[in-house]
C-alpha positions as semicolon CSV with decimal commas, in nm:
position;residue;x (nm);y (nm);z (nm)
1;X;0,000;0,000;0,000
2;X;0,137;0,339;-0,097
3;X;0,071;0,614;0,154
4;X;-0,077;0,937;0,022
5;X;-0,035;1,135;0,346
6;X;0,170;1,151;0,663
7;X;-0,019;1,206;0,987
8;X;0,164;1,271;1,310
9;X;0,128;1,334;1,681
10;X;0,406;1,556;1,817
11;X;0,462;1,661;2,177
12;X;0,770;1,884;2,173
13;X;0,831;1,930;1,800
14;X;1,078;1,654;1,710
15;X;0,817;1,430;1,544
16;X;0,675;1,728;1,355
17;X;1,023;1,803;1,216
18;X;1,073;1,440;1,110
19;X;0,728;1,445;0,945
20;X;0,817;1,761;0,751
21;X;1,146;1,609;0,632
22;X;0,978;1,284;0,524
23;X;0,698;1,480;0,357
24;X;0,949;1,674;0,152
25;X;1,147;1,361;0,062
26;X;0,840;1,156;-0,042
27;X;0,646;1,446;-0,195
28;X;0,330;1,379;0,008
29;X;0,160;1,615;0,254
30;X;0,202;1,589;0,630
31;X;-0,052;1,705;0,886
32;X;-0,102;1,680;1,262
33;X;-0,334;1,392;1,349
34;X;-0,605;1,620;1,493
35;X;-0,619;1,813;1,164
36;X;-0,607;1,496;0,951
37;X;-0,896;1,341;1,142
38;X;-1,110;1,638;1,035
39;X;-0,991;1,672;0,677
40;X;-0,896;1,331;0,535
41;X;-1,155;1,072;0,436
42;X;-1,175;0,741;0,620
43;X;-0,952;0,473;0,472
44;X;-0,688;0,714;0,344
45;X;-0,353;0,529;0,329
46;X;-0,115;0,708;0,566
47;X;0,220;0,684;0,735
48;X;0,158;0,745;1,102
49;X;0,429;0,912;1,311
50;X;0,421;0,971;1,684
51;X;0,643;1,018;1,984
52;X;0,724;0,713;2,191
53;X;0,598;0,669;2,545
54;X;0,663;0,330;2,707
55;X;0,719;0,189;2,354
56;X;0,372;0,296;2,239
57;X;0,349;0,534;1,943
58;X;0,137;0,836;2,038
59;X;-0,182;0,874;1,838
60;X;-0,158;0,534;1,668
61;X;-0,489;0,397;1,800
62;X;-0,683;0,702;1,680
63;X;-0,512;0,696;1,342
64;X;-0,569;0,322;1,298
65;X;-0,943;0,360;1,363
66;X;-0,983;0,603;1,073
67;X;-0,700;0,547;0,826
68;X;-0,531;0,261;0,642
69;X;-0,189;0,249;0,809
70;X;0,091;0,191;0,556
71;X;0,376;0,231;0,808
72;X;0,438;0,348;1,163
73;X;0,731;0,560;1,278
74;X;0,800;0,620;1,646
75;X;1,025;0,904;1,755
76;X;1,190;0,861;2,094
77;X;1,496;0,908;2,306
78;X;1,651;0,567;2,233
79;X;1,884;0,477;1,948
80;X;1,736;0,447;1,600
81;X;1,590;0,100;1,554
82;X;1,631;0,001;1,919
83;X;1,257;0,000;1,992
84;X;1,114;-0,140;1,667
85;X;1,000;-0,471;1,817
86;X;0,872;-0,312;2,138
87;X;0,671;-0,052;1,943
88;X;0,521;-0,324;1,721
89;X;0,416;-0,520;2,029
90;X;0,284;-0,218;2,225
91;X;0,074;-0,100;1,928
92;X;-0,027;-0,455;1,830
93;X;0,080;-0,386;1,471
94;X;0,017;-0,653;1,210
95;X;0,333;-0,814;1,067
96;X;0,274;-0,659;0,723
97;X;0,287;-0,302;0,858
98;X;0,646;-0,173;0,864
99;X;0,752;-0,009;1,190
100;X;1,053;0,213;1,246
101;X;1,178;0,391;1,555
102;X;1,413;0,685;1,524
103;X;1,601;0,893;1,774
104;X;1,449;1,231;1,842
105;X;1,483;1,446;2,147
106;X;1,292;1,621;2,419
107;X;1,240;1,985;2,498
108;X;1,151;2,002;2,867
109;X;1,018;2,356;2,827
110;X;0,756;2,230;2,578
111;X;0,640;1,928;2,778
112;X;0,294;1,955;2,931
113;X;0,104;1,810;3,223
114;X;0,189;1,469;3,363
115;X;0,469;1,415;3,108
116;X;0,658;1,716;3,236
117;X;0,608;1,603;3,598
118;X;0,722;1,246;3,517
119;X;1,037;1,361;3,335
120;X;1,129;1,600;3,616
121;X;1,079;1,320;3,869
122;X;1,299;1,080;3,668
123;X;1,564;1,348;3,612
124;X;1,581;1,433;3,982
125;X;1,601;1,063;4,075
126;X;1,878;0,993;3,821
127;X;2,073;1,302;3,926
128;X;2,047;1,210;4,293
129;X;2,172;0,858;4,222
130;X;2,458;0,989;4,010
131;X;2,572;1,225;4,284
132;X;2,550;0,948;4,543
133;X;2,743;0,703;4,325
134;X;3,010;0,966;4,259
135;X;3,053;1,030;4,632
136;X;3,085;0,653;4,693
137;X;3,338;0,628;4,410
138;X;3,546;0,906;4,565
139;X;3,532;0,735;4,904
140;X;3,641;0,405;4,750
141;X;3,930;0,589;4,581
142;X;4,038;0,730;4,918
143;X;4,033;0,383;5,071
144;X;4,227;0,227;4,785
145;X;4,479;0,510;4,790
146;X;4,526;0,473;5,165
147;X;4,563;0,097;5,136
148;X;4,795;0,072;4,839
149;X;4,994;0,392;4,878
150;X;5,062;0,396;5,249
151;X;5,109;0,021;5,284
152;X;5,297;0,012;4,951
153;X;5,140;-0,316;4,850
154;X;5,311;-0,468;4,546
155;X;5,519;-0,156;4,487
156;X;5,851;-0,341;4,512
157;X;5,975;-0,136;4,800
158;X;6,052;-0,236;5,154
159;X;5,747;-0,231;5,377
160;X;5,726;0,009;5,668
161;X;5,839;-0,117;6,007
162;X;5,578;-0,333;6,177
163;X;5,506;-0,068;6,445
164;X;5,414;0,186;6,169
165;X;5,192;-0,066;5,986
166;X;5,016;-0,131;6,319
167;X;4,950;0,244;6,359
168;X;4,814;0,267;6,001
169;X;4,594;-0,040;6,048
170;X;4,448;0,100;6,372
171;X;4,381;0,445;6,222
172;X;4,046;0,533;6,061
173;X;4,032;0,553;5,681
174;X;3,968;0,927;5,698
175;X;4,128;1,181;5,932
176;X;3,941;1,240;6,255
177;X;3,786;1,586;6,283
178;X;3,925;1,776;6,579
179;X;3,681;2,014;6,747
180;X;3,805;2,371;6,782
181;X;3,844;2,483;7,142
């Protein structure tokens, strides 16, 4: 089936830009899904494009109810092609309908409603974890440095006298804070 139109659902503009590029390349018109639902007759063969959310292609169900879907293109944050199978499964696409996923982007300033809240929540969680992991990594580095530098393990030099090794082994890994008097 040859598509005569491209219909798309865009959230922050990346899918709309892809639709415009594909429209120009194929020489067929592109329109937002809401506009196409009002202007195109039922059964029109279309390429449906939408942003990806949990592997589902936005607007696909509405488009499939009205139009003959020739292909589906999902635009998301993952690598191009990485979500093809997941998008097919999430949208319950028949095997004969080609599905493609391409890497787009996200403009946080353009996100609306629960999507903006969810992305902010995920971003804060990821940032918090990254900062915590970095602090743990630095602490591990301090411990390794203390162990292998001060004890000179496998450094082909004579070890410290036993009394000094005993002092180092009894000392805390980090210097003790002394309260100002």
